[in-house]
Coordinates of C-alpha atoms in Angstrom, one line a residue:
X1 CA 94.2 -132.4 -58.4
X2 CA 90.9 -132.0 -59.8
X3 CA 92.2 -129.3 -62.7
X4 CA 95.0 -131.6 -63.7
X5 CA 92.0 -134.5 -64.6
X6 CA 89.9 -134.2 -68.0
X7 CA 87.3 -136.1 -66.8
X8 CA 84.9 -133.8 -65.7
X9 CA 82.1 -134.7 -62.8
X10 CA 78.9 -132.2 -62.1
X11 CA 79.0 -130.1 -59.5
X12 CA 77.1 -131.8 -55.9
X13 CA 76.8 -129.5 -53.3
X14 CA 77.7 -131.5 -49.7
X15 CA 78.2 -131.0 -46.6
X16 CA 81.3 -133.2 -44.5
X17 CA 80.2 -135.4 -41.9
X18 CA 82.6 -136.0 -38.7
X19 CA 84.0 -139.0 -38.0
X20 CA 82.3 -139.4 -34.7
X21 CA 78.8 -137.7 -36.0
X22 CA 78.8 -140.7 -39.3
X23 CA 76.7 -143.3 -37.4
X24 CA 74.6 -141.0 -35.9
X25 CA 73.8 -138.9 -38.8
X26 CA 73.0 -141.7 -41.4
X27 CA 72.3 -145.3 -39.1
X28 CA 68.7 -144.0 -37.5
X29 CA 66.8 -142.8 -40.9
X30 CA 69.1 -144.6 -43.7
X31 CA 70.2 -148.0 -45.0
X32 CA 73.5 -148.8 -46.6
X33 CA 71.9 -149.7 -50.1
X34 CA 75.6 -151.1 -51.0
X35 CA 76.0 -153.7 -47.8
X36 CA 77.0 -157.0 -49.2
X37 CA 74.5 -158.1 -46.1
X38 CA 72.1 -156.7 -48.1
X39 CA 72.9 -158.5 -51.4
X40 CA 74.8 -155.7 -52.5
X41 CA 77.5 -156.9 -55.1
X42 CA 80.7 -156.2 -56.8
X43 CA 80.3 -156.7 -60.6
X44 CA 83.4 -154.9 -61.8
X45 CA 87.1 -152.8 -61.2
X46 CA 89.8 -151.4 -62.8
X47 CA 91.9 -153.2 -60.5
X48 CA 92.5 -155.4 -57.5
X49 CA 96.2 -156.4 -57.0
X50 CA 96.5 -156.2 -53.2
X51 CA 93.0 -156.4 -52.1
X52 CA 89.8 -157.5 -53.1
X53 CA 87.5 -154.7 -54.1
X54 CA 84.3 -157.2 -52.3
X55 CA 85.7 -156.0 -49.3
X56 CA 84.3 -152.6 -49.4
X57 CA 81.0 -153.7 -49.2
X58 CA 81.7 -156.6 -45.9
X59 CA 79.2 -154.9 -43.4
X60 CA 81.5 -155.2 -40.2
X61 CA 84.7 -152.8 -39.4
X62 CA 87.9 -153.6 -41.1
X63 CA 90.2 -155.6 -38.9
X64 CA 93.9 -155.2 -38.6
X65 CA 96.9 -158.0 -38.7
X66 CA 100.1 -156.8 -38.5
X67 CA 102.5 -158.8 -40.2
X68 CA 100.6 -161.2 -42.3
X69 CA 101.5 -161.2 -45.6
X70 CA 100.1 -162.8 -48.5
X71 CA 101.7 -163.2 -52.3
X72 CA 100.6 -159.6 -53.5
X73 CA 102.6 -158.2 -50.1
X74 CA 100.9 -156.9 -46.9
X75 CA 97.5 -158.4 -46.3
X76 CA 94.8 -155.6 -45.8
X77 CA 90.5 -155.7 -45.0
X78 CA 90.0 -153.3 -47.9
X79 CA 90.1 -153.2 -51.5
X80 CA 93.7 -151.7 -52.6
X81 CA 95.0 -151.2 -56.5
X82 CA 98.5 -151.3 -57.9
X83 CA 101.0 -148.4 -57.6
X84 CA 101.5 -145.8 -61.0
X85 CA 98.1 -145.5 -62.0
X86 CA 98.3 -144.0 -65.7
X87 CA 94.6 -143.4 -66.1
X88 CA 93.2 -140.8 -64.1
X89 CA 91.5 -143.3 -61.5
X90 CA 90.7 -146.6 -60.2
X91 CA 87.7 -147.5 -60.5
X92 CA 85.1 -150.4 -58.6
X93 CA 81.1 -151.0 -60.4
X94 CA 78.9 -151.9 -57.7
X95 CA 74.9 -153.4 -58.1
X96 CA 73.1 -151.6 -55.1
X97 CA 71.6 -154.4 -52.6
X98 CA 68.0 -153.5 -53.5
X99 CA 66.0 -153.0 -56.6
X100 CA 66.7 -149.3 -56.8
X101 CA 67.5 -146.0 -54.1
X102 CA 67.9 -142.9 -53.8
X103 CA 70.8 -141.6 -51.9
X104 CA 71.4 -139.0 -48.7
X105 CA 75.3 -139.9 -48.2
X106 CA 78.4 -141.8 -48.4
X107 CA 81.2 -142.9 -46.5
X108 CA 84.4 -144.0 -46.9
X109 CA 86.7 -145.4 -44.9
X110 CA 90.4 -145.8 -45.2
X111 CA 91.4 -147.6 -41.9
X112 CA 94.7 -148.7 -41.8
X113 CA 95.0 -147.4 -45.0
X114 CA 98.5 -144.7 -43.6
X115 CA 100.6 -144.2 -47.2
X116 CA 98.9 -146.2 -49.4
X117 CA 95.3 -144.8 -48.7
X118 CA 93.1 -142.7 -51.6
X119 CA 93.9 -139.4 -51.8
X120 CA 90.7 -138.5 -53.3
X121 CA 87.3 -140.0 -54.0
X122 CA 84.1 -139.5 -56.3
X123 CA 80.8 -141.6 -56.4
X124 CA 78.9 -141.4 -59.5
X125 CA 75.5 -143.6 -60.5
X126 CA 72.6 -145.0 -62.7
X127 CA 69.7 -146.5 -63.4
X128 CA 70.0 -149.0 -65.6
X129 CA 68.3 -153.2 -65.8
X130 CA 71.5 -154.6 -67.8
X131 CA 74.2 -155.1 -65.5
X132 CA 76.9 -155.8 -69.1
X133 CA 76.3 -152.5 -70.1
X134 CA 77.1 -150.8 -67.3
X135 CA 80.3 -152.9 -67.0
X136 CA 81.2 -151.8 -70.6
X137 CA 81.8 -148.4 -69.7
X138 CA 84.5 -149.2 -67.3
X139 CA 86.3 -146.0 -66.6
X140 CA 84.4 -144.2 -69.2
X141 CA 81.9 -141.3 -69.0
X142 CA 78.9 -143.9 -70.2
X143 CA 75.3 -142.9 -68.5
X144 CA 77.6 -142.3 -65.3
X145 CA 75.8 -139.0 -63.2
X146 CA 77.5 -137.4 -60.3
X147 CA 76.4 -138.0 -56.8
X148 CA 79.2 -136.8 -54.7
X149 CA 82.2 -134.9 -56.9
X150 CA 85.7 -135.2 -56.3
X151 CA 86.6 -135.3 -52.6
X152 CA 89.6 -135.4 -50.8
X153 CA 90.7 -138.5 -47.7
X154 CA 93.3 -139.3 -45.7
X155 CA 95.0 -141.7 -43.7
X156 CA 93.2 -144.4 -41.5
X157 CA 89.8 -142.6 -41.3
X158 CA 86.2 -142.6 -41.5
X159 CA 85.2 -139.6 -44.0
X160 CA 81.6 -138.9 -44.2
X161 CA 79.7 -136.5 -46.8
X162 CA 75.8 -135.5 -46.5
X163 CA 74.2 -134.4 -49.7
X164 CA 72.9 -131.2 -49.6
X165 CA 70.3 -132.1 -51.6
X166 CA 69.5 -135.8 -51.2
X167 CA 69.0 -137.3 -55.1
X168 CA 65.4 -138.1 -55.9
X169 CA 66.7 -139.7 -58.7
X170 CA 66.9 -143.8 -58.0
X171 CA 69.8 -145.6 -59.3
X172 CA 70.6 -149.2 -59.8
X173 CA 74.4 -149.1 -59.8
X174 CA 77.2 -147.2 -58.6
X175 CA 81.0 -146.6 -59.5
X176 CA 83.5 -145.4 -56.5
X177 CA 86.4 -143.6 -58.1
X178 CA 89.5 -143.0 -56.3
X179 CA 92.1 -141.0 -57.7
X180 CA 94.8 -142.0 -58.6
X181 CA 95.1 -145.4 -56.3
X182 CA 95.8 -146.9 -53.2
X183 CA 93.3 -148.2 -50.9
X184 CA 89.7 -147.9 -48.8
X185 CA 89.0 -150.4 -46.6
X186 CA 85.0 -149.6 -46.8
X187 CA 82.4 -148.0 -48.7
X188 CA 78.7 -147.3 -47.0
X189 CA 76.0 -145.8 -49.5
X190 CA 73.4 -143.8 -47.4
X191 CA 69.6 -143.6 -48.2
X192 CA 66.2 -145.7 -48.7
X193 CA 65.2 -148.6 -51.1
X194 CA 62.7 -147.8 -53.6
X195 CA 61.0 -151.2 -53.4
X196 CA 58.7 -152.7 -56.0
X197 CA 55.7 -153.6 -54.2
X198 CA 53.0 -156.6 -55.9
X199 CA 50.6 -155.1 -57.7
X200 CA 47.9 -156.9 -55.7
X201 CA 47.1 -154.9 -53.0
X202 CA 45.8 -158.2 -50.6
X203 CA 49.5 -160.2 -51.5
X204 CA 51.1 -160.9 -48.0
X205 CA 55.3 -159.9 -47.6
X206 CA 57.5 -158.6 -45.3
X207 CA 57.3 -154.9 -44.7
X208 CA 60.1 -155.0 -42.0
X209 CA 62.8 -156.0 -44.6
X210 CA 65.3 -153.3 -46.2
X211 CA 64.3 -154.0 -49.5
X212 CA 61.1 -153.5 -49.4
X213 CA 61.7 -149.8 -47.1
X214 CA 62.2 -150.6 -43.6
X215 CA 64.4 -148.9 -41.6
X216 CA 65.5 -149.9 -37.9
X217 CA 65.7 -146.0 -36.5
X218 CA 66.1 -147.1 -32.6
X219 CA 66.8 -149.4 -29.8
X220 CA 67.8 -149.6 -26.6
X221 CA 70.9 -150.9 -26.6
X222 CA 72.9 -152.9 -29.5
X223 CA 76.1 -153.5 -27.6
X224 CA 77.0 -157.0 -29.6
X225 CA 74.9 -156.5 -32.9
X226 CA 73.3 -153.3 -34.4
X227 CA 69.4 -153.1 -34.9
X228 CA 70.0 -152.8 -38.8
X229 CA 71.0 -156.5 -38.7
X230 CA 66.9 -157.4 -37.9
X231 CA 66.1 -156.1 -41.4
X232 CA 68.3 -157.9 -43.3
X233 CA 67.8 -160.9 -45.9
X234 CA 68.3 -164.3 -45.0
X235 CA 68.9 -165.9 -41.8
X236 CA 72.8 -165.2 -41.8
X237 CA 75.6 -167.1 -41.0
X238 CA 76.8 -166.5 -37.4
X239 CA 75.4 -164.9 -34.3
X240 CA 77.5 -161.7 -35.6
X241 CA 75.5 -160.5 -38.1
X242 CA 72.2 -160.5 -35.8
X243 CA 70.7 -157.8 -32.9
X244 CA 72.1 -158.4 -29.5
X245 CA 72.0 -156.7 -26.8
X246 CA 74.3 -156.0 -23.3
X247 CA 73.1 -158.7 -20.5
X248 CA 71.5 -157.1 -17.9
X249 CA 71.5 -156.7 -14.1
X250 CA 68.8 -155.7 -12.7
X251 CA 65.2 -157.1 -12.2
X252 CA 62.7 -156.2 -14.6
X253 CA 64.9 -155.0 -17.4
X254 CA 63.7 -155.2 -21.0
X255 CA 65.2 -154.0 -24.3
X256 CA 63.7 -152.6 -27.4
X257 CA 63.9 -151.9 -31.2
X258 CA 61.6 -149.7 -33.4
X259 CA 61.5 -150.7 -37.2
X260 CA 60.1 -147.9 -39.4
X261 CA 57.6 -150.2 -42.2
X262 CA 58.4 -150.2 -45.6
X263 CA 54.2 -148.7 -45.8
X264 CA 51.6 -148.2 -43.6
X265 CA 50.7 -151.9 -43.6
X266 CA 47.9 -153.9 -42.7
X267 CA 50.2 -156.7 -40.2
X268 CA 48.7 -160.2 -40.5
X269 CA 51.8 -162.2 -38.8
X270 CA 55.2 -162.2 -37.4
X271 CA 57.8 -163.9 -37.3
X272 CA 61.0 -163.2 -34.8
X273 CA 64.1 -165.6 -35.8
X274 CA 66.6 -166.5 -33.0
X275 CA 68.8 -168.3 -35.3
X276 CA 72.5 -168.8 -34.1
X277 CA 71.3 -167.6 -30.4
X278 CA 71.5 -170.9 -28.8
X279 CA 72.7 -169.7 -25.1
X280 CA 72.0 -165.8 -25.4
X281 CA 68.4 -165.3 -26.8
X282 CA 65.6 -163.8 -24.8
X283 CA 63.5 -165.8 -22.2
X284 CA 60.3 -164.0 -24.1
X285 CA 59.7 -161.0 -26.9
X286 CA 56.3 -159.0 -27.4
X287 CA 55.7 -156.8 -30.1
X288 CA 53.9 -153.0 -30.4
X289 CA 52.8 -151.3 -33.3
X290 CA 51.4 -147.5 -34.2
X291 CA 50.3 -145.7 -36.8
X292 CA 52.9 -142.3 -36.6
X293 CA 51.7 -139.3 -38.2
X294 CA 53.4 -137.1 -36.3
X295 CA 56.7 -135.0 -37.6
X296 CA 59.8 -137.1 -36.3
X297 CA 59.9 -141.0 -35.7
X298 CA 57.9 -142.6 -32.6
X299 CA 60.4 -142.8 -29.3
X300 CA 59.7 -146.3 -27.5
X301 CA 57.3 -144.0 -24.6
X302 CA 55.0 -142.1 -27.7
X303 CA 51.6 -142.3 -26.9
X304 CA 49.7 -144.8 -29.4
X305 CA 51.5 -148.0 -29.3
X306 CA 49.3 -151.2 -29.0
X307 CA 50.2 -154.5 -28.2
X308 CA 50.1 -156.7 -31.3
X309 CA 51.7 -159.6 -29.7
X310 CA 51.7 -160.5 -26.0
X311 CA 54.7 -161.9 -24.3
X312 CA 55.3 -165.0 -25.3
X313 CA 58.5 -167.9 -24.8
X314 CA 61.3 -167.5 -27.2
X315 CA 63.5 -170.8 -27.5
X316 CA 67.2 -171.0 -29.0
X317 CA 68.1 -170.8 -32.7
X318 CA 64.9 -171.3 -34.0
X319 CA 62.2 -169.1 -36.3
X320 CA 59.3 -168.4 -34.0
X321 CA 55.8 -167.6 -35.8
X322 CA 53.0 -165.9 -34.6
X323 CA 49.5 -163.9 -35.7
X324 CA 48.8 -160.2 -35.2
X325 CA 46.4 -159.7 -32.5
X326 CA 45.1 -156.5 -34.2
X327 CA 44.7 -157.2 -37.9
X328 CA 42.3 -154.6 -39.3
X329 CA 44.3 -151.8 -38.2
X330 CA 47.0 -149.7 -40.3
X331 CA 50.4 -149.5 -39.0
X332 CA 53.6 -147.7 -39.6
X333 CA 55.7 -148.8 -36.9
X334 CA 56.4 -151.4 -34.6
X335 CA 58.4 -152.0 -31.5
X336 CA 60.3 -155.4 -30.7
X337 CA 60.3 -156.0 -27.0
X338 CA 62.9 -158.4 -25.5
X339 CA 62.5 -159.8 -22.2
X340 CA 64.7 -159.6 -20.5
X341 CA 67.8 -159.2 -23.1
X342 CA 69.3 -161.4 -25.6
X343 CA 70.1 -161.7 -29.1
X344 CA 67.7 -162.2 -32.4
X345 CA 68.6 -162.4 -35.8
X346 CA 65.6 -161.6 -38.1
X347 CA 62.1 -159.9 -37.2
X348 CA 59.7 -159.9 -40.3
X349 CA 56.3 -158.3 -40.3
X350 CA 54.1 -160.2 -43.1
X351 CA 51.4 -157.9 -43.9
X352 CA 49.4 -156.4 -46.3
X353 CA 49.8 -153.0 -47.7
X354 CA 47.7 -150.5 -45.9
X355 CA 46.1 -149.0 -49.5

């Protein structure tokens, strides 16, 4: 397909991911800089006559229902384009969630996308502050760079591709091509914010939110809501989009999360948000902090963690506040402790930059 198309992409060197393997791979080290949890947004497309192109960014799995139908013809959780594409593409411009990234991977995923999925896909991006221009070079060449060439998808799948060499460059935007048409249900962009910190090194934010770095690389168990979701902006808008964990059965039982900082920060206060969780959050949480310089990521049993916050009485749907018990101290990570299970929505570390 690729030698039948005059628009020519760079060559990217990458490696397929299995569809079992994505999650793993990407979810403990990465953030999807795209999620529209995230702020990501949709600014442009070529086209969207069966399905909205926002959908590629919605943060949950696409959902199947057989039979509805809508105006345009079958309803699907995805973003799908007319038949009889005469350009060489579709096309969808999308403002990255954060101020800037760099990237490691991408996934796409065409679930119940079966003969009228994309063939083939490409992902191309830019730095750039004005959001029209970008727009203006709609199918175009433009300042457009390669970051994963021309690949080829299937039915109903998840397809996932590792850079070989993860960009160094940051980028502001992105365009997913798919060739010619047809549908993806999701798109996931793989990698870190590059956040832009205040230049006064004693200003007080949150170095546990995805914009400003964080990532959420482990946790004990995130049976009802992933430990990405503690990260995000906002408080959200339904106990889905939160971290919640399995109840538990037997006596003592406590679950965990580890948030990698967006920089070795100085912590001066927490605060852990329970909104939504009016009958499932946790009877108590405590928090644990380290400073890692070790190869690797702290596991919850490193040596080095010190308690930051002592147990203390969570209540329902509600944003409880409390001060670092060790605030002189550099930290990289810290550990959320729920007692004995539950669900929270937000954790966010206000702290100063460790400079």
């Amino acid at each position: 397909m690729m030698e039948d198309i005059e628009y020519k992409l760079e060559p990217v060197s990458a490696t397929k991911v299995a569809s079992e393997d994505i999650d793993r791979t990407f979810r403990s080290s990465c953030i999807d800089l795209v999620s529209g949890a995230l702020g990501g947004k949709v600014l442009g497309f070529s086209d969207e006559w069966f399905a909205e192109a926002s959908n590629l960014l919605t943060p949950t799995p696409p959902i199947r229902q057989p039979g509805k139908m809508v105006y345009t013809g079958a309803w699907y959780d995805g973003w799908e384009t007319r038949r009889h594409n005469p350009a060489p593409f579709d096309w969808v411009v999308i403002r990255l969630g954060v101020a800037s990234g760099t990237v490691e991977g991408v996934e796409v995923d065409t679930a119940f996308f079966s003969g009228n999925h994309a063939p083939a896909i490409s992902v191309e991006g830019c730095f750039n502050s004005n959001d029209e221009e970008v727009l203006s070079w709609a199918g175009g060449k433009g300042g457009w760079e390669t970051i994963l060439g021309m690949e080829e998808c299937g039915p109903s799948q998840r397809f996932g591709w590792k850079l070989d060499d993860p960009t160094a460059k940051q980028y502001t935007h992105v365009r997913l091509n798919m060739y010619p048409d047809g549908g993806i249900a999701r798109f996931r962009l793989f990698g870190h914010a590059v956040p832009v910190f205040p230049d006064d090194t004693e200003a007080i934010f949150d170095l546990a939110a995805a914009q400003n770095g964080a990532v959420a690389i482990s946790c004990s168990d995130q049976h009802f809501g992933t430990k990405d979701n503690l990260i995000l902006p906002g408080r959200g808008k339904d106990m889905g989009d939160g971290w919640e964990t399995a109840r538990s059965r037997t006596k003592g039982h406590i679950d965990w999360a580890i948030i990698r900082l967006g920089a070795p920060a100085l912590i001066q206060s927490f605060v852990i948000d329970t909104a939504f969780f009016r009958g499932n959050f946790p009877q108590s949480a405590k928090l644990d902090a380290i400073e890692w310089k070790n190869e690797g990521e702290p596991g919850a049993d490193a040596q080095g963690w010190a308690e930051v916050l002592e147990p203390s009485k969570c209540g329902p749907d509600q944003e409880h506040s409390f001060d670092c018990m060790i605030k002189d101290k550099p930290f990289t990570h810290v550990k959320l402790t729920i007692i004995p299970d539950g669900g929270v929505k937000r954790l966010r570390i206000l702290a100063k930059r460790a400079v």
